[in-house]
PDB file of C-alpha atoms in Angstrom:
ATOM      1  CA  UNK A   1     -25.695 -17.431 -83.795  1.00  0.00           C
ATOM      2  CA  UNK A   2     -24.193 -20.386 -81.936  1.00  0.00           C
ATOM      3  CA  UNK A   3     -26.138 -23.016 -80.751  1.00  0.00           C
ATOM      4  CA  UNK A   4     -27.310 -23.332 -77.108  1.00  0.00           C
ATOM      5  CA  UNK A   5     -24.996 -25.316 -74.504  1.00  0.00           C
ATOM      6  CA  UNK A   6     -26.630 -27.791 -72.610  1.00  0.00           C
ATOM      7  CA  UNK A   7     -24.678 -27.089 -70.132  1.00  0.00           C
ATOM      8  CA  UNK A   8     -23.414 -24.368 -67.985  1.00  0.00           C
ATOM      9  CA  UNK A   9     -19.862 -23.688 -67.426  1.00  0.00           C
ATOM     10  CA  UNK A  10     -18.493 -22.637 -64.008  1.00  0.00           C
ATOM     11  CA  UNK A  11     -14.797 -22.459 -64.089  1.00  0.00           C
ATOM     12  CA  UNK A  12     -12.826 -22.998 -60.451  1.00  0.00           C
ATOM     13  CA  UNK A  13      -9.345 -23.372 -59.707  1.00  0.00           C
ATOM     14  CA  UNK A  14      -9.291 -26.462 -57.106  1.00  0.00           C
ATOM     15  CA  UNK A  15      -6.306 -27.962 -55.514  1.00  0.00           C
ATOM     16  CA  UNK A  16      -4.587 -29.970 -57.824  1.00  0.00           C
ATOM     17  CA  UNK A  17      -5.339 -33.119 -58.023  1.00  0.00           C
ATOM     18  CA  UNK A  18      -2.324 -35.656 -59.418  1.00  0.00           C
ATOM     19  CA  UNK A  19      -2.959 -38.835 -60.949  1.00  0.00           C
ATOM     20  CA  UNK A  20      -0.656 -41.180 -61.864  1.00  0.00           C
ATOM     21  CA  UNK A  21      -1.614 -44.574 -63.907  1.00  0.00           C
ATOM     22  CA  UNK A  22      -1.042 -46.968 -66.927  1.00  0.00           C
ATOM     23  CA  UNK A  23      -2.946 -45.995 -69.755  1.00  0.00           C
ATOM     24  CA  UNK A  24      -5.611 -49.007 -70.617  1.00  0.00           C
ATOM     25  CA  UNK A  25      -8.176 -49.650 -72.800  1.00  0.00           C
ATOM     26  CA  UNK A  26     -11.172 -48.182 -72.517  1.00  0.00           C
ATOM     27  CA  UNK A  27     -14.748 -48.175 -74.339  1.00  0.00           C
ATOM     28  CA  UNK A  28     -13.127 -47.245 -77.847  1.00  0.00           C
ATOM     29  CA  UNK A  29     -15.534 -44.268 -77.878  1.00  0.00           C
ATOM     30  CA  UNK A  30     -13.498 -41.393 -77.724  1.00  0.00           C
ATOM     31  CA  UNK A  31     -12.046 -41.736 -81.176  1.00  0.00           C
ATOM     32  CA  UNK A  32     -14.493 -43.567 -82.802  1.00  0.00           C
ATOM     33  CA  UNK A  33     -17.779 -42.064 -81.719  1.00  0.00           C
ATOM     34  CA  UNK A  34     -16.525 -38.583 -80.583  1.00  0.00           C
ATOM     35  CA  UNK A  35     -13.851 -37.777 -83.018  1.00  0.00           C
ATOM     36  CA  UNK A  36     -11.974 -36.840 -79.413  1.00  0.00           C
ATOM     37  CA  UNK A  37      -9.106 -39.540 -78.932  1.00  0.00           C
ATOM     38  CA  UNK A  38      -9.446 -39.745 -74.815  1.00  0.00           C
ATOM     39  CA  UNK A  39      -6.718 -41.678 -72.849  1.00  0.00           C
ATOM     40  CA  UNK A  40      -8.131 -43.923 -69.842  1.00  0.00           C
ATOM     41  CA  UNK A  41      -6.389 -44.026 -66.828  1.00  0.00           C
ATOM     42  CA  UNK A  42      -5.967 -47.480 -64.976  1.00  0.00           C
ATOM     43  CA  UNK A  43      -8.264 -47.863 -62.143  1.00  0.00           C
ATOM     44  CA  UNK A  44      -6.141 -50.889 -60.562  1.00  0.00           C
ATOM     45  CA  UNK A  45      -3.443 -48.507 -60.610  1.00  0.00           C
ATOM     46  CA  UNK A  46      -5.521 -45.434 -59.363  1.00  0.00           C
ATOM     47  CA  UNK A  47      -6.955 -47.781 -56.923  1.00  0.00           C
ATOM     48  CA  UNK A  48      -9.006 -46.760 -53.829  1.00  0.00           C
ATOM     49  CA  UNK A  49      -8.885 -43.391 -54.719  1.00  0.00           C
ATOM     50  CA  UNK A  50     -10.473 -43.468 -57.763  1.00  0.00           C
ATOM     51  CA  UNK A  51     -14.006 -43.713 -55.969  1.00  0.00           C
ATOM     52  CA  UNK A  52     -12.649 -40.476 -53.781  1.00  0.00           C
ATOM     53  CA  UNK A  53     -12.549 -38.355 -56.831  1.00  0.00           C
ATOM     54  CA  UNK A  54     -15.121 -35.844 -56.918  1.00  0.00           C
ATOM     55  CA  UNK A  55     -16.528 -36.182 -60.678  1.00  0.00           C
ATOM     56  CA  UNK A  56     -16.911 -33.514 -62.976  1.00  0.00           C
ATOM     57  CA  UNK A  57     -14.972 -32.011 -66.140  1.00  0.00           C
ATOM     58  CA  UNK A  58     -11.853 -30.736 -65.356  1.00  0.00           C
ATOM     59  CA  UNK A  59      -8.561 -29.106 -67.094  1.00  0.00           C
ATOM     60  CA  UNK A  60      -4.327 -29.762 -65.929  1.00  0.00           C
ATOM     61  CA  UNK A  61      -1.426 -30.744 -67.184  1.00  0.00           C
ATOM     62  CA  UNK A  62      -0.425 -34.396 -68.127  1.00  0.00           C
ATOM     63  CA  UNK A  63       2.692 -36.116 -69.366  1.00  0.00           C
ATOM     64  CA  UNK A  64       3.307 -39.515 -71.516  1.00  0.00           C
ATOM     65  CA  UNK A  65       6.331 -41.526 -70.078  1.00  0.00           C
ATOM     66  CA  UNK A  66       7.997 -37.873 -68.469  1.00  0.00           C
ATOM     67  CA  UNK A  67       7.133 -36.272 -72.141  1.00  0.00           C
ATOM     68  CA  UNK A  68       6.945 -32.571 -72.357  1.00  0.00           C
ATOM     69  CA  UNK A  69       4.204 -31.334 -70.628  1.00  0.00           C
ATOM     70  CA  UNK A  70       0.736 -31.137 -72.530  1.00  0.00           C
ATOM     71  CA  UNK A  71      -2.499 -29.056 -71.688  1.00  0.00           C
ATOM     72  CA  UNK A  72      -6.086 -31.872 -70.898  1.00  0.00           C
ATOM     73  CA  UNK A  73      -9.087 -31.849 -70.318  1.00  0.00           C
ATOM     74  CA  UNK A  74     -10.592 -34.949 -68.641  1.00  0.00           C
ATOM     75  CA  UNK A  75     -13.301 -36.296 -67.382  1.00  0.00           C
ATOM     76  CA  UNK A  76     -14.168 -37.909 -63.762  1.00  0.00           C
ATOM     77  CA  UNK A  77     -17.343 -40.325 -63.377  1.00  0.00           C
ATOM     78  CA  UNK A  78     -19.905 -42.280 -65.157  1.00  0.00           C
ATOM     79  CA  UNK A  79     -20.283 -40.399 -68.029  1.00  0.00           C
ATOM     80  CA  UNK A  80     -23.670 -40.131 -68.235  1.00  0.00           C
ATOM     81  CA  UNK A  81     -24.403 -39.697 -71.547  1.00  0.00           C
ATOM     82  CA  UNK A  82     -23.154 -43.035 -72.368  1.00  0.00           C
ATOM     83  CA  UNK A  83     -24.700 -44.775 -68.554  1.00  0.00           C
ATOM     84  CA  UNK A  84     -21.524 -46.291 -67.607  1.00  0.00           C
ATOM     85  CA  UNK A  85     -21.129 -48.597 -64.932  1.00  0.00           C
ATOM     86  CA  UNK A  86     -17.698 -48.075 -64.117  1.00  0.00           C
ATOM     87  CA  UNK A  87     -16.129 -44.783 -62.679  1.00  0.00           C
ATOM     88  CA  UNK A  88     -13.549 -43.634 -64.742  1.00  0.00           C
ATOM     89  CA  UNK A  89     -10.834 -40.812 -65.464  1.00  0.00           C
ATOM     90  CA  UNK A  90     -10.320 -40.208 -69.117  1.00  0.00           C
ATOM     91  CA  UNK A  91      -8.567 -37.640 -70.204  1.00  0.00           C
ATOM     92  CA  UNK A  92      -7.866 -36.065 -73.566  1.00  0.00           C
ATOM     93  CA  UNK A  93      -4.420 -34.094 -74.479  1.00  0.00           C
ATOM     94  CA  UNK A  94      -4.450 -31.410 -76.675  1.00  0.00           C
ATOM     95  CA  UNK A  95      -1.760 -32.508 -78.761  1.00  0.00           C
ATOM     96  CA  UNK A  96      -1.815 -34.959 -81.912  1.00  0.00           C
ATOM     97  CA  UNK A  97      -0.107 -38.361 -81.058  1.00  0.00           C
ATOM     98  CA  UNK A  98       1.563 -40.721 -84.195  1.00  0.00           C
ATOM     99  CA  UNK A  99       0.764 -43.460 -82.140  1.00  0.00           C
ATOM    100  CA  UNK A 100      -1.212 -44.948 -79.575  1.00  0.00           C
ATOM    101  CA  UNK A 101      -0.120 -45.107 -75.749  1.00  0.00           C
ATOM    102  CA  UNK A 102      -1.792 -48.097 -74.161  1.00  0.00           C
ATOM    103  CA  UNK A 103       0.141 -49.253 -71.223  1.00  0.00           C
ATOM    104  CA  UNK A 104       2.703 -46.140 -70.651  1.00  0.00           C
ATOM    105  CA  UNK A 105       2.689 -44.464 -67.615  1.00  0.00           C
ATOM    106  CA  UNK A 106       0.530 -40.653 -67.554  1.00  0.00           C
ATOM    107  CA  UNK A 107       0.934 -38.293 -65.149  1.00  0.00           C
ATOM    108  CA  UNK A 108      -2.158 -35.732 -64.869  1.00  0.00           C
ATOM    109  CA  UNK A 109      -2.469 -32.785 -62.652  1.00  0.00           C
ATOM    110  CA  UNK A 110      -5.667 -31.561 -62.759  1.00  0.00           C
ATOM    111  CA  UNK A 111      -5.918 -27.885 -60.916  1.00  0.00           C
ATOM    112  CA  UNK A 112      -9.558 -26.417 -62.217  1.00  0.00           C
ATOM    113  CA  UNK A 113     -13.213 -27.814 -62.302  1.00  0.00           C
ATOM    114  CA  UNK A 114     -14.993 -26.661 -65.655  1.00  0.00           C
ATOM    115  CA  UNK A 115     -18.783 -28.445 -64.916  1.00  0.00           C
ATOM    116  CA  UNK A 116     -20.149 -30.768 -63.588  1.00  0.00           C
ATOM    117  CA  UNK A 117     -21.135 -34.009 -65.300  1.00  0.00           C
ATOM    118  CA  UNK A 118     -24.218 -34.041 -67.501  1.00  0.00           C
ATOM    119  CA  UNK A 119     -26.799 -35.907 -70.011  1.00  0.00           C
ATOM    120  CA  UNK A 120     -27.061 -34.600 -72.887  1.00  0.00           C
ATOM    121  CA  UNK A 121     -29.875 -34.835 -75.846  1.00  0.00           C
ATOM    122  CA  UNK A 122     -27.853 -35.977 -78.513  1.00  0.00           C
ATOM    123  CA  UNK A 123     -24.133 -36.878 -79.762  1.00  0.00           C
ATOM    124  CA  UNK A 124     -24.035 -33.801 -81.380  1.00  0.00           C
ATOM    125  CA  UNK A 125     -24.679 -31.552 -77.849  1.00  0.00           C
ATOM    126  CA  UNK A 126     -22.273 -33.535 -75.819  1.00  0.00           C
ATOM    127  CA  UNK A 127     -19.669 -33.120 -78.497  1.00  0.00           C
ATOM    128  CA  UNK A 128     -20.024 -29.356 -78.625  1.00  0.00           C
ATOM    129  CA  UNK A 129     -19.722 -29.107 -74.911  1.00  0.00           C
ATOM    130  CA  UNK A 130     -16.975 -31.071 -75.265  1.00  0.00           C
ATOM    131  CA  UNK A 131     -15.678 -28.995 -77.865  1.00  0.00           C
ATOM    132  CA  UNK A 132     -16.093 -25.822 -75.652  1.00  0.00           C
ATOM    133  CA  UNK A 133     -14.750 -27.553 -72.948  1.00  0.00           C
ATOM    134  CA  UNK A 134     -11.074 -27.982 -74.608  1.00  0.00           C
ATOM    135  CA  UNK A 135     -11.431 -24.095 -75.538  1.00  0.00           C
ATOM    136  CA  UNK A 136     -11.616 -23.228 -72.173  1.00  0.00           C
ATOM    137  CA  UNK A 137      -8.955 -25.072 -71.014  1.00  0.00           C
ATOM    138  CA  UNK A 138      -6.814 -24.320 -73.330  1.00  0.00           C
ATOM    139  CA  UNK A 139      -7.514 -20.376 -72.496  1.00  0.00           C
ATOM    140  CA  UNK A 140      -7.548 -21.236 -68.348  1.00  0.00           C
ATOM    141  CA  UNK A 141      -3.882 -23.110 -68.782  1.00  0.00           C
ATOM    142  CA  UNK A 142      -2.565 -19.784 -70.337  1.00  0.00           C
ATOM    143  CA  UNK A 143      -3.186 -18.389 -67.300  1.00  0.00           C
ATOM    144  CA  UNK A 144       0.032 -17.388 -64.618  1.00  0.00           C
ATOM    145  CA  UNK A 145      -2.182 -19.366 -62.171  1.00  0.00           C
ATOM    146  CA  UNK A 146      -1.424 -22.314 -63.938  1.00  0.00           C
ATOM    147  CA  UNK A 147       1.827 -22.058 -65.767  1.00  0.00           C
ATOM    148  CA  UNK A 148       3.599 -21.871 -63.027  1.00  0.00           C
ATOM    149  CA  UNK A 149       2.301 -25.235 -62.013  1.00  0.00           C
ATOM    150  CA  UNK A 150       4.412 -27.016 -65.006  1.00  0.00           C
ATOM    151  CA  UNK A 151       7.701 -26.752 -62.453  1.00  0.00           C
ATOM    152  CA  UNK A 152       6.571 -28.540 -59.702  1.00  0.00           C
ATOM    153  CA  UNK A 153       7.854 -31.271 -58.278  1.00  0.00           C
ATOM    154  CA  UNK A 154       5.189 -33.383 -58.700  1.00  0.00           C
ATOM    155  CA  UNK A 155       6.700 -34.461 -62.686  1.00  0.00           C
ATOM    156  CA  UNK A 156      10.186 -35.324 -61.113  1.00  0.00           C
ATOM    157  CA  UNK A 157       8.576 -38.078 -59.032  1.00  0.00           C
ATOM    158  CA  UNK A 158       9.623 -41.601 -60.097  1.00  0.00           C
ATOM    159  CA  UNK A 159       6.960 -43.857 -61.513  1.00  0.00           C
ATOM    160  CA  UNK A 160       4.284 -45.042 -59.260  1.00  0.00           C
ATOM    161  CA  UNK A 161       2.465 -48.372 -59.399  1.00  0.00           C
ATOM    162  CA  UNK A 162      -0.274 -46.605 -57.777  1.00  0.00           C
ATOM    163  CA  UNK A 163      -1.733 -43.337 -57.486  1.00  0.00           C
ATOM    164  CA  UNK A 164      -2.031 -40.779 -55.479  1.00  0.00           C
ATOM    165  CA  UNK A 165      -4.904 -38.634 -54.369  1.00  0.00           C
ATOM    166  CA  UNK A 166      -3.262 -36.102 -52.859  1.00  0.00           C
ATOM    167  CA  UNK A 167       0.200 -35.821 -50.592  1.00  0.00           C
ATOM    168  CA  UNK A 168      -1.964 -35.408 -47.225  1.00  0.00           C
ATOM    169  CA  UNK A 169      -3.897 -38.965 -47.843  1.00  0.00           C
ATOM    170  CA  UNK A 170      -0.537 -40.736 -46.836  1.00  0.00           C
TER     171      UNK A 170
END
C-alpha cells in the first residue's frame, strides 16, 4: 500500500498567472538534495510582483528562450521545509535538459493551484509529494482546459526585462 501524503491535494484551475524572468541561481537544492532539477526565476526581474504572488504549488506551461512548450510544476513561497528567507518561484519542467539554463529568459504560465505550501517530516515525505505533485500535473495539462492554453498570445510576446503579474496590473 502506498505511503501516506503529508499533504492534501486540492486541484483548481486559477487564472493564469504569466511569469517572465532570467533564470538565476538558486540554493543548488533541487538537483542535489531532491534529485528534482528546479529552475529559479529572477526576482529583480519578477520584481514587485513577486511578493503579490499568492504561494502555493502550482502546474502551467513554460518555455526556455521561445523553446517548444514544456509541462511544470513550480513552486511559490518560502518553502518551508527548507525555512527560506527569500520568496521565490522555482519551477521544474518535465523534460530532461543536456545542459544547464542559467541566465536565459523562461516564460511560465501557471493556470492551476495543486496545494498549498507545507512542512514536511522528512526529505523523503516532501519528495514524494513532490513526486505526486508532477503526476498530477502532468495528468491536469492533458486536459482540453489547458491545451488550449499553449496558443495564446502570451508566448509571442517579445522578451521582457520584467515581469508581469497579470495584463490588468498595468
Amino acid at each position: 500500500s502506498a505511503a501516506a501524503f503529508e499533504v492534501e491535494w486540492d486541484i483548481q484551475p486559477i487564472e493564469p498567472l504569466l511569469l517572465q524572468a532570467r533564470v538565476v541561481e538558486g540554493f543548488g537544492r533541487g538537483s542535489a538534495v531532491l534529485g528534482i532539477p528546479t529552475a529559479n526565476l529572477s526576482p529583480d526581474d519578477l520584481g514587485e510582483s513577486l511578493n503579490e504572488l499568492p504561494t502555493g504549488i502550482y502546474f502551467g506551461w513554460g518555455t526556455v528562450n521561445g523553446s517548444e512548450l514544456y509541462k511544470c510544476v513550480a513552486s511559490i513561497g518560502w518553502n518551508p521545509h527548507f525555512q527560506n528567507d527569500k520568496k521565490t518561484v522555482e519551477p521544474y519542467i518535465v523534460h530532461t535538459f543536456d545542459e544547464s539554463f542559467y541566465g536565459q529568459e523562461m516564460k511560465l504560465m501557471l493556470c492551476g493551484r495543486l496545494r498549498g505550501e507545507a512542512p514536511f517530516s522528512s526529505l523523503e515525505a516532501l519528495i514524494a509529494a513532490i513526486r505526486r505533485d508532477i503526476e498530477l500535473s502532468v495528468e491536469e495539462l492533458d486536459k482540453d482546459t489547458y491545451q488550449t492554453l499553449k496558443t495564446d498570445e502570451f508566448w509571442s510576446r517579445p522578451a521582457l526585462p520584467v515581469a508581469e503579474a497579470s495584463p490588468e496590473a498595468e
